[in-house]
Coordinates of C-alpha atoms and ligand atoms in Angstrom, one line a residue:
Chain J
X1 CA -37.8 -21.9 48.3
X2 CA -35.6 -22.9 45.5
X3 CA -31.5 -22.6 45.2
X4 CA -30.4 -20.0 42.9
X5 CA -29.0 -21.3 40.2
X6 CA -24.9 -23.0 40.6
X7 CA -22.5 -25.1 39.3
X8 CA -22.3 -28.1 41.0
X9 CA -19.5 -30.4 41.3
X10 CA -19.1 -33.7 42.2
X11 CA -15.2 -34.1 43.5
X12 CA -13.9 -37.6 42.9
X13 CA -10.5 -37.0 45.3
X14 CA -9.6 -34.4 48.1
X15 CA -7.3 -33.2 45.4
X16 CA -10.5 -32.2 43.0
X17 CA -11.8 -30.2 46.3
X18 CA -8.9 -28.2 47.3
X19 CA -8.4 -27.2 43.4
X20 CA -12.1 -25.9 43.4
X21 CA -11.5 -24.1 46.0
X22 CA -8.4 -22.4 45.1
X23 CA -10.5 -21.5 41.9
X24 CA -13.5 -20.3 43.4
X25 CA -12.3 -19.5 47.2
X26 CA -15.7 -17.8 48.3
X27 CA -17.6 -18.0 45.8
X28 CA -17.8 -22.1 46.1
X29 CA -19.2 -24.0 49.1
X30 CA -19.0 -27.7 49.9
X31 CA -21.7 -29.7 50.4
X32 CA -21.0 -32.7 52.8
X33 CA -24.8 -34.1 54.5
X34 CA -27.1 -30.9 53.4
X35 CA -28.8 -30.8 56.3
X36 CA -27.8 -27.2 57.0
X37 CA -26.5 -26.1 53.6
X38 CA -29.4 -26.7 51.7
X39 CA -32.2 -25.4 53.5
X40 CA -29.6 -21.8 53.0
X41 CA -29.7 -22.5 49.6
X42 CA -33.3 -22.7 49.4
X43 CA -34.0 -19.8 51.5
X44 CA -31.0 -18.4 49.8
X45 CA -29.2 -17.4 52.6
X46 CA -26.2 -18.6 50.8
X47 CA -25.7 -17.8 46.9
X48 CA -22.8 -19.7 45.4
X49 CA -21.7 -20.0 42.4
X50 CA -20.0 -23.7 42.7
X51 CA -21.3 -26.5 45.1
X52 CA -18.5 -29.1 45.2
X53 CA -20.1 -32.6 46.6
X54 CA -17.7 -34.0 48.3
X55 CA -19.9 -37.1 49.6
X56 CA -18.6 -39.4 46.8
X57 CA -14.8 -39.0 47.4
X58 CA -13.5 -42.3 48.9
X59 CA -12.3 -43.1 52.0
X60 CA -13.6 -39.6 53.7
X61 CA -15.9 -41.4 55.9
X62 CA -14.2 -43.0 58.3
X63 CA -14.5 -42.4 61.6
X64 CA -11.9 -44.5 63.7
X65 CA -9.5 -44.4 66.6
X66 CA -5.9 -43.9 66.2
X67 CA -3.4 -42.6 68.2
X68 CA -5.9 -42.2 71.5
X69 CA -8.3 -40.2 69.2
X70 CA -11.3 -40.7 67.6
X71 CA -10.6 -39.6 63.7
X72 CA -13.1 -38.2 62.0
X73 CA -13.2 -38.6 58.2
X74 CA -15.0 -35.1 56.1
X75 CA -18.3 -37.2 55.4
X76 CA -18.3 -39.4 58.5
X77 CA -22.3 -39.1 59.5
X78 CA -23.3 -38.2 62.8
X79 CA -25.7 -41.5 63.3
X80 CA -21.9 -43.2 62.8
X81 CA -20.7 -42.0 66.3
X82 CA -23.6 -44.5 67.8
X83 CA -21.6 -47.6 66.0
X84 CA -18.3 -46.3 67.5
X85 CA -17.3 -49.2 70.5
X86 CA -17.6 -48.2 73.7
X87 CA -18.3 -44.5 72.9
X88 CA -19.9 -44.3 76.9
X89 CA -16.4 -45.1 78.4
X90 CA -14.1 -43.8 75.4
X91 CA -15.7 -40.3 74.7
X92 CA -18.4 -40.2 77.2
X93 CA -19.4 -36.4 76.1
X94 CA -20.2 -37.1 72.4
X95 CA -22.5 -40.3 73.9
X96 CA -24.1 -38.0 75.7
X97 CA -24.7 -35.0 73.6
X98 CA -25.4 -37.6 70.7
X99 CA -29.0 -37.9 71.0
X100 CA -29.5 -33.7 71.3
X101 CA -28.1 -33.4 67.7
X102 CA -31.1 -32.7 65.3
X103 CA -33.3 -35.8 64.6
X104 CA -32.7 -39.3 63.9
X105 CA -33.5 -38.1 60.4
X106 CA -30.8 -35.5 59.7
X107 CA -28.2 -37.5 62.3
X108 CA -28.3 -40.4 59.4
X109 CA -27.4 -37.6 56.7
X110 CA -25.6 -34.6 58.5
X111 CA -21.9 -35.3 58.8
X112 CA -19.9 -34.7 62.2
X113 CA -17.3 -32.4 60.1
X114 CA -20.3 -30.4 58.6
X115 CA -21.4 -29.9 61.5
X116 CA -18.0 -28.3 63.1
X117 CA -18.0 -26.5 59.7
X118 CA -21.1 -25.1 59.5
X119 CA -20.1 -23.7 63.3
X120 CA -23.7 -22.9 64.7
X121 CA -23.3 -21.5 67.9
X122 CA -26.1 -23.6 69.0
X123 CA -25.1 -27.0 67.7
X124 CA -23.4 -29.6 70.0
X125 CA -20.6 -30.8 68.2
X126 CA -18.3 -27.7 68.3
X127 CA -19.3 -27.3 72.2
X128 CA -17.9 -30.7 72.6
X129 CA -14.9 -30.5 70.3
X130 CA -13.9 -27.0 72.6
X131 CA -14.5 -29.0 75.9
X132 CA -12.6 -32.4 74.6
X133 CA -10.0 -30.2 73.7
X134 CA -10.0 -31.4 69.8
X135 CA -8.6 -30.6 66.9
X136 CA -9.9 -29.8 63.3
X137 CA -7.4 -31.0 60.0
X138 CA -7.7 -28.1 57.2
X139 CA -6.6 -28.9 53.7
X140 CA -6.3 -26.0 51.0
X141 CA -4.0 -26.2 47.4
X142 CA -1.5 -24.5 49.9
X143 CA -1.5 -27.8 51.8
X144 CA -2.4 -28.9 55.5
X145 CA -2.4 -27.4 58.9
X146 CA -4.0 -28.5 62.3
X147 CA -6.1 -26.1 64.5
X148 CA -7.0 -26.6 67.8
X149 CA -10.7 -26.3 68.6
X150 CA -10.6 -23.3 70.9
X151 CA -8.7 -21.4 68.1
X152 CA -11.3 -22.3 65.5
X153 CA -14.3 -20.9 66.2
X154 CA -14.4 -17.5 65.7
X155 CA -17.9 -16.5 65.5
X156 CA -21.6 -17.1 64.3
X157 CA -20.9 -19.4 61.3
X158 CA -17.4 -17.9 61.2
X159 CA -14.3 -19.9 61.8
X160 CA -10.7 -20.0 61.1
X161 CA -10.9 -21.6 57.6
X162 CA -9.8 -19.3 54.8
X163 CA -11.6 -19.4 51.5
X164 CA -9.8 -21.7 49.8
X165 CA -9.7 -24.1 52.6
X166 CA -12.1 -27.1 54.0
X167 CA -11.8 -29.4 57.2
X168 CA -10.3 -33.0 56.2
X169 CA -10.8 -34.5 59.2
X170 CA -10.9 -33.7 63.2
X171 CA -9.7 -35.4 66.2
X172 CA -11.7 -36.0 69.5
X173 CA -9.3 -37.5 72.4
X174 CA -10.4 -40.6 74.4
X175 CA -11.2 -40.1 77.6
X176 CA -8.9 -41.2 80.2
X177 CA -10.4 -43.8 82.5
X178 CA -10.5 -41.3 86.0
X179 CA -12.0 -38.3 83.6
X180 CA -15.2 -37.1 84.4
X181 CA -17.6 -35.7 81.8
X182 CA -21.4 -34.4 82.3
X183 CA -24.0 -32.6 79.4
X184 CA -27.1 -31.3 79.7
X185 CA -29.3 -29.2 77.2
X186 CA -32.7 -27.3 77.3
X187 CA -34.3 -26.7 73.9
X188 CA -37.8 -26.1 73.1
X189 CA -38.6 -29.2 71.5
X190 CA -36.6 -32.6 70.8
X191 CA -34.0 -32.1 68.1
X192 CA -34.3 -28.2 68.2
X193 CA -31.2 -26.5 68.8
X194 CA -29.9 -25.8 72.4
X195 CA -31.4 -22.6 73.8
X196 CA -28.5 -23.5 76.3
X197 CA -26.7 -25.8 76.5
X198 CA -23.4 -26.9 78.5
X199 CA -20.7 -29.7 79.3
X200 CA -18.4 -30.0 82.2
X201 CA -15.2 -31.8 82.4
X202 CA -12.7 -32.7 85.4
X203 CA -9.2 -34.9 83.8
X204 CA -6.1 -34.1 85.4
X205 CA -5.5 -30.6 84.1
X206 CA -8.7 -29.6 86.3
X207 CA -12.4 -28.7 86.0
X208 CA -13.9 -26.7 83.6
X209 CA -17.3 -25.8 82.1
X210 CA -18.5 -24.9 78.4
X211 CA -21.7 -23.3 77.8
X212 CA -23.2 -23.2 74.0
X213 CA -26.1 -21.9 72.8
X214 CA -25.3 -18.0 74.5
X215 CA -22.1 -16.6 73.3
X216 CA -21.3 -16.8 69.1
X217 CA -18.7 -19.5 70.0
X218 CA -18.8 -21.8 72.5
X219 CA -17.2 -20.4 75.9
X220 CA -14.8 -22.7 78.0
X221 CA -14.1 -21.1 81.3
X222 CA -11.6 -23.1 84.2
X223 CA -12.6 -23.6 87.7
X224 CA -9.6 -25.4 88.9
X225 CA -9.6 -27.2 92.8
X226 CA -13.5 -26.2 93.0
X227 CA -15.1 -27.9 95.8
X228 CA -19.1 -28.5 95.6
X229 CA -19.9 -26.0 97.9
X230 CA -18.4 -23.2 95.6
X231 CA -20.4 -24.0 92.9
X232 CA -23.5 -21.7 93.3
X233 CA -21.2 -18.8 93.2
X234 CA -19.0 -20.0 90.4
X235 CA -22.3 -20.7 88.0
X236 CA -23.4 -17.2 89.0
X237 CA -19.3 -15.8 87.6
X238 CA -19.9 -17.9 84.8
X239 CA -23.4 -16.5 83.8
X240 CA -22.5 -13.1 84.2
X241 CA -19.3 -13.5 82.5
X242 CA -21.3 -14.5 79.4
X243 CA -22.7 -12.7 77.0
X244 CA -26.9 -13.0 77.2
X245 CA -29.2 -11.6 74.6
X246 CA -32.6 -12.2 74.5
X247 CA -34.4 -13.1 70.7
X248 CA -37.4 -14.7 69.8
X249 CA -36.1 -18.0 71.8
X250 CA -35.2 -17.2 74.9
X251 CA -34.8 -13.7 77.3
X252 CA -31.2 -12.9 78.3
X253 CA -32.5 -13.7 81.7
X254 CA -33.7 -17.2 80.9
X255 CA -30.3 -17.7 79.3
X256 CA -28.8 -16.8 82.2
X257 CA -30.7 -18.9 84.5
X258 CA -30.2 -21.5 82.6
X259 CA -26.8 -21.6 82.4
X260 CA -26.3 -20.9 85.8
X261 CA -28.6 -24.8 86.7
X262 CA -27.4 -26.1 84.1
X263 CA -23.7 -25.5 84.5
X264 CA -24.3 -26.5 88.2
X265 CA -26.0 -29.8 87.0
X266 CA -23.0 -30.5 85.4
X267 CA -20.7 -29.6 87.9
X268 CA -22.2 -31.4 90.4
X269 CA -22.2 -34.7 88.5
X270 CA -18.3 -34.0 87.6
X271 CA -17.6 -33.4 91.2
X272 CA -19.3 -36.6 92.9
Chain M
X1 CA -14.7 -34.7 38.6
X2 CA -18.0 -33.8 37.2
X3 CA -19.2 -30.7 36.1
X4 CA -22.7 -29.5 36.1
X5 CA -23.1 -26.1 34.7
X6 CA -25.7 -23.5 36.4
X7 CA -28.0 -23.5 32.9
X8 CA -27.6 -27.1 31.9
X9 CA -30.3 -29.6 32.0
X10 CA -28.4 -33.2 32.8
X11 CA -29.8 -37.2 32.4
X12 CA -30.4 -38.1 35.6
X13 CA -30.5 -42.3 36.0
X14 CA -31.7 -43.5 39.1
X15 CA -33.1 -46.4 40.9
X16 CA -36.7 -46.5 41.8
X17 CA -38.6 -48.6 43.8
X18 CA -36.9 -51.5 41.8
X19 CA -37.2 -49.9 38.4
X20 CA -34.3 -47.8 36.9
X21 CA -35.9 -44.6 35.3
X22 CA -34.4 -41.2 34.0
X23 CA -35.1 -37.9 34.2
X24 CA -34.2 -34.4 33.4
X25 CA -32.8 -32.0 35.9
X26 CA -30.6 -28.4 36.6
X27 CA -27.6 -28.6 39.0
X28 CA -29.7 -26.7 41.6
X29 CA -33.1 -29.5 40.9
X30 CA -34.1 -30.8 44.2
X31 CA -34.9 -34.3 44.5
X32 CA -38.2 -34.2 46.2
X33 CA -38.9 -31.8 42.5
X34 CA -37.4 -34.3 40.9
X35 CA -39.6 -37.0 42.1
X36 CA -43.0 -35.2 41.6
X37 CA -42.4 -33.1 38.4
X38 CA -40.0 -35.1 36.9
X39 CA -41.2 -38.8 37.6
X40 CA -44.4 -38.2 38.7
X41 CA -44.3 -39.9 41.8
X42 CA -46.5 -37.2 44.1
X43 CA -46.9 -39.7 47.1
X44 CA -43.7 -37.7 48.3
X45 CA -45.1 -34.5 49.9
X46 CA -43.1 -31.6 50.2
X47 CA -44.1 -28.8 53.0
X48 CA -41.6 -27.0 54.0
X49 CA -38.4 -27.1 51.3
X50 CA -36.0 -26.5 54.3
X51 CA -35.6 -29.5 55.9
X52 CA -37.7 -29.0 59.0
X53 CA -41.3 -30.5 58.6
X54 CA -40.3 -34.6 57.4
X55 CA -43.1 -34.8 54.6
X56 CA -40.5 -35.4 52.1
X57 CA -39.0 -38.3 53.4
X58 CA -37.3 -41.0 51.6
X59 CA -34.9 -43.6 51.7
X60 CA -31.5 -43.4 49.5
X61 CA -29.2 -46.7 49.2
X62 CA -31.4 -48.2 52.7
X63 CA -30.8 -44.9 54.4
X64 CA -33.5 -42.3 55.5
X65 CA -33.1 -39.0 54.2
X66 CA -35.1 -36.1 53.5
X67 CA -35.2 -35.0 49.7
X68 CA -35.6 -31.8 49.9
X69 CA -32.4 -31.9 51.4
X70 CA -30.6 -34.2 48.4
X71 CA -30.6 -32.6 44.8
X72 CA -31.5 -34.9 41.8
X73 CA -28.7 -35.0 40.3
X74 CA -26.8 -36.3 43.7
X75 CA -28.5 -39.3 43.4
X76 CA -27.4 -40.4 40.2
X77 CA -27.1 -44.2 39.8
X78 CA -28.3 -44.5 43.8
X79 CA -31.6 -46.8 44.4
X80 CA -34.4 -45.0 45.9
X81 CA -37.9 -46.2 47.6
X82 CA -40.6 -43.9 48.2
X83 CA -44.4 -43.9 50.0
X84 CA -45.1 -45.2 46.3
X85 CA -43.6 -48.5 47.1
X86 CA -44.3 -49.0 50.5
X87 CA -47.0 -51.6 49.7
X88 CA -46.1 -55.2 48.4
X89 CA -49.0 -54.5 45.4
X90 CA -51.5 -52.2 44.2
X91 CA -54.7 -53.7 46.3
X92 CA -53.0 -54.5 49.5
X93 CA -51.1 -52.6 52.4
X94 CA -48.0 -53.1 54.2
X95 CA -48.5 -54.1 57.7
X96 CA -47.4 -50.5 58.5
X97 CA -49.9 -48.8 56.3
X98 CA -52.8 -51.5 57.5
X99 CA -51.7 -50.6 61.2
X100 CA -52.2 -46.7 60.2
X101 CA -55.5 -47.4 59.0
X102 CA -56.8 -49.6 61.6
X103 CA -55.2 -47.3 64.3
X104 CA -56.0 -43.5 63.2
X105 CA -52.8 -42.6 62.3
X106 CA -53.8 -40.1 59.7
X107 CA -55.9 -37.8 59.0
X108 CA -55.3 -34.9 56.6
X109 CA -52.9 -37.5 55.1
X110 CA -49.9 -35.0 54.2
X111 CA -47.4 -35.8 56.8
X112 CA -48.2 -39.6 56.5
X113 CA -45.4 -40.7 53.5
X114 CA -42.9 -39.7 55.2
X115 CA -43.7 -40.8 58.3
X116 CA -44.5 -44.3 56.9
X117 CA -40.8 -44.4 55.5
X118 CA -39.5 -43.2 58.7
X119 CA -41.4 -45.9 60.7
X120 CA -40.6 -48.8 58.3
X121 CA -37.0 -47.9 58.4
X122 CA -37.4 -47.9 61.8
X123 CA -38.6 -51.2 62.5
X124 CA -36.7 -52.9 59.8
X125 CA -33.4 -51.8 61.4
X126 CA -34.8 -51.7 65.1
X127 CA -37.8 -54.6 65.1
X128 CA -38.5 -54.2 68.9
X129 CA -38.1 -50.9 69.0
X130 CA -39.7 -49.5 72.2
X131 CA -42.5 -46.2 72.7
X132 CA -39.5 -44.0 73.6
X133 CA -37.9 -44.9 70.5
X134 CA -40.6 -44.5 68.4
X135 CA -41.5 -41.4 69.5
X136 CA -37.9 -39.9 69.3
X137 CA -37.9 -41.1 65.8
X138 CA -41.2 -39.7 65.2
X139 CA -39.8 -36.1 66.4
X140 CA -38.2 -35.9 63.4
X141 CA -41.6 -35.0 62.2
X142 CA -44.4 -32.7 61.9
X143 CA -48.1 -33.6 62.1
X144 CA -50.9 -30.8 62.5
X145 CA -53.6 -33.5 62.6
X146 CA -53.4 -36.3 64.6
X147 CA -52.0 -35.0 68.1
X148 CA -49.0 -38.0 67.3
X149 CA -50.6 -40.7 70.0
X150 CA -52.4 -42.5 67.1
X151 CA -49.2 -42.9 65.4
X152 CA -47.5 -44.2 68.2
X153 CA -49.9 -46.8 68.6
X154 CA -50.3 -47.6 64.7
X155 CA -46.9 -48.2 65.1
X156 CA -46.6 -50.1 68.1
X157 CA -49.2 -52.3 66.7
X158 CA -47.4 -52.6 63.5
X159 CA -44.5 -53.6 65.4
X160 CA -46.0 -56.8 67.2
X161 CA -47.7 -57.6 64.4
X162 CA -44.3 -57.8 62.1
X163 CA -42.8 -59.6 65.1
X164 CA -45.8 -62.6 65.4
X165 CA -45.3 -62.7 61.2
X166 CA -41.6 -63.3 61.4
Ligands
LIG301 C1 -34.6 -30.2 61.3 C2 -33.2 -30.0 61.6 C3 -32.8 -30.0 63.0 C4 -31.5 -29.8 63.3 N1 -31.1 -29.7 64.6 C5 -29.8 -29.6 65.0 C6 -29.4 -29.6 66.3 O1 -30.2 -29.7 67.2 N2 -28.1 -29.4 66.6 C7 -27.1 -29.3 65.6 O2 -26.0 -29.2 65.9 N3 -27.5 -29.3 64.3 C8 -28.8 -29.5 64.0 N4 -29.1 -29.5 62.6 C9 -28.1 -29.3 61.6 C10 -27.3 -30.6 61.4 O3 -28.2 -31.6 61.1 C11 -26.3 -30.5 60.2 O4 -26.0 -31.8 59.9 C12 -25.0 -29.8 60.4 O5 -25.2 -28.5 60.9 C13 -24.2 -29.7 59.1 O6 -23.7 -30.9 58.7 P1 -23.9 -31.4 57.2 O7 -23.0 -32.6 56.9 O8 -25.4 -31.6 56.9 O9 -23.3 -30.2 56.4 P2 -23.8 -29.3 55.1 O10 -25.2 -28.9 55.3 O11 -23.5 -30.1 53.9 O12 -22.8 -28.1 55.3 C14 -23.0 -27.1 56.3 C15 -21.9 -26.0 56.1 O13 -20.6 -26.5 56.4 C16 -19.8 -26.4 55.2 N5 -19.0 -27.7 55.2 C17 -19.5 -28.9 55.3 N6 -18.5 -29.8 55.3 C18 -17.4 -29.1 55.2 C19 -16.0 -29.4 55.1 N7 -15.6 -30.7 55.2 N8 -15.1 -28.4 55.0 C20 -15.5 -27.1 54.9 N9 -16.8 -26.7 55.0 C21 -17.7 -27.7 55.1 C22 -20.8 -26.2 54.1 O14 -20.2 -25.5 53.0 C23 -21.9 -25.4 54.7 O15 -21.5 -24.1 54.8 C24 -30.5 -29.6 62.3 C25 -30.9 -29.7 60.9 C26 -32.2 -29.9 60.6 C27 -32.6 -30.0 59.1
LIG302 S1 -40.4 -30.7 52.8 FE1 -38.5 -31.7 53.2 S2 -38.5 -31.7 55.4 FE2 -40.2 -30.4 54.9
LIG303 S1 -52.4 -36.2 59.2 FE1 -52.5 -34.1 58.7 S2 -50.5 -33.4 59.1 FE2 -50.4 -35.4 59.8

């Protein structure tokens, strides 16, 4: 339970972090809170040969809003989202689903960005950037482009960053006062990760449902002018739709009930 | 931009329960090895390495963090406190540690540092934080022992007692 041995790297700008990468592309990772990178380096899931910190460059921990959205700074910890004002009425989705991130403990050290980075298909965070309709800044030597969060998620721990690349910043919009947002989330225990977990949105471009925790990325799917009495049958569409496994967790048929009450849940609250 | 190469052993200067001390340590050191080999302070327990169990828990610059999760040479220049200087001098207990005693809230003793830094941080920050609180903190945790309930109520007695004090 030790990291194999790496060069570590503590970047003092954003420029010091895009030149490492360039250098090292896949064969360097960056560290931002630890809270999921370290345990892989003591298991040693992951086996890099450069570790670039990048918790001491300044200014990449804000978290603020500009431009109706809620900018997200690289290092900007998780616990930070609580101290954002009026997060309820702003971005009602990341209040809710704020508690269901890990523990206290690793909320006050894991980093919002990390967390988008690190691209669990359990975790939270991505399922709400995918339902908010967010955006993710990447920064490389080659210089900046903006993704949007439905285009970045690609797979289990595999997203649309190239090697020599890393996320800047990302971008949640604020919720529109007659927007409607629901979450719920069954795990085995408080803090685990979501065995399923989903959040449904209705804003003026319609209704729609994400489900996390089933598919390797987290899957939006529309139900545009649904009325409440539709929704048993639309939560049954939706978990067939979706692609249930059963592991050590959960049985594909668990998952599927779940996301079929769950998914209801949330529609329901949405719709009244 | 520093550089730590993979086979180098660095100084690393850090803050410690209100005394600055140095140590050696590898790029890839963690700072819960760092603390017990290094420095000698064992009262941080390590039980799982992977982030998971909360034995190793610490507090970094006020903040709670887990050090098996951190490595050493991160926390160069930072100030740390550990179990080590939870109590305000070598014959007494804090009112947290007095409240564990009097309350059952350990037995086999190994989850209990961490759990002490957890709850002090807690109540510092939060001083009327309420049983729902306390035990949401508390899940950040393991404890194969005590069954948690004694620890709630160490701590909710620790808690009024810190609030008729103030
Ligand atoms: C006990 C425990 C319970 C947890 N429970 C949950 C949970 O319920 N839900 C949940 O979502 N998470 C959970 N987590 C993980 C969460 O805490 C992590 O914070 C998060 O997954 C990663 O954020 P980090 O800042 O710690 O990133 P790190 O661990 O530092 O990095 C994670 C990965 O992302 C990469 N990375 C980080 N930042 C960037 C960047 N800016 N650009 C490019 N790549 C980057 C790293 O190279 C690494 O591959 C849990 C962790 C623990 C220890
Ligand atoms: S030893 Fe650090 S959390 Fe278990
Ligand atoms: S007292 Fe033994 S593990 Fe908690």
């Amino acid at each position: 339970m030790k990291p194999a041995k790496f060069d570590y790297i503590c970047a003092a700008t954003v420029e010091d972090v895009a030149e490492v990468l360039g250098e090292h592309g896949a064969d360097a990772r960056v560290l931002a809170g630890g809270q999921s990178l370290m345990p892989m380096l003591s298991m040693r899931l992951s086996r890099p040969q450069v570790v670039v910190d990048i918790t001491r460059v300044p200014h990449l921990d804000g978290m603020r809003i500009e431009d109706d959205h809620l900018f997200v700074g690289a290092v900007a910890r998780q616990q930070s989202l609580a101290g954002v004002a009026d997060l309820a009425t702003r971005f009602p989705l990341l209040s809710q689903a704020l508690p269901w991130i890990g523990h206290y403990q690793t909320r006050v050290r894991g980093t919002v960005v990390g967390s988008l980075a690190h691209a669990d298909p359990s975790a939270e965070l991505p399922l709400c950037l995918v339902a908010m309709n967010g955006e993710i800044n990447l920064r490389s030597p080659r210089g900046s482009r903006r993704v949007r969060a439905e285009d970045f998620f690609k797979g289990t721990m595999l997203t649309d960053m190239a090697d020599d690349e890393f996320i800047q910043s990302a971008r949640f919009p604020v919720a529109k006062p007659t927007d409607r947002f629901a979450f719920r989330e069954v795990g085995r225990r408080h803090g685990d990760f979501a065995i399923v977990a989903a959040a449904a949105v209705r804003d003026d471009t319609g209704i729609h449902v994400t489900v996390g925790g089933v598919n390797d990325v987290p899957f939006r799917r529309r139900f545009d002018g649904l009325e409440v009495h539709d929704i048993g049958d639309a939560v049954s569409e939706l978990a067939a739709e979706l692609d249930t496994r059963s592991d050590l967790h959960a049985s594909a048929a668990l998952r599927r009930q779940l996301v079929r009450s769950l998914a209801s849940d949330t529609l329901k609250e949405v719709l009244s | 931009m520093r550089r730590i190469p993979a086979n180098e052993q660095v100084r690393v200067s850090v803050e410690v329960n209100g005394r600055v001390v140095t140590g050696q340590a590898e790029s890839r050191t963690l700072l819960s090895d760092f603390l017990r080999h290094e420095l000698g302070l064992t009262g941080t327990h390590v039980g799982c390495e992977h982030g998971v169990c909360g034995a190793c828990t610490i507090r970094i610059d006020g903040d709670i963090a887990r050090s098996c999760l951190k490595l050493a040479v991160q926390v160069e220049g930072a100030s740390i406190e550990t179990i080590e200087g939870l109590a305000p001098a070598p014959d007494s207990l804090s009112v947290l540690q007095q409240a564990f005693v009097e309350h059952h809230g350990l037995q086999c003793g190994f989850c209990t540092p961490g759990i002490l830094i957890s709850l002090d941080t807690l109540l510092r920050n939060e001083p009327n934080a309420d049983e729902m609180r306390i035990r949401e903190v508390l899940s950040g945790h393991l404890c194969r022992c005590t069954g948690y309930t004694p620890i709630v109520k160490a701590a909710l007695a620790a808690r009024d007692r810190l609030k008729e004090l103030d």
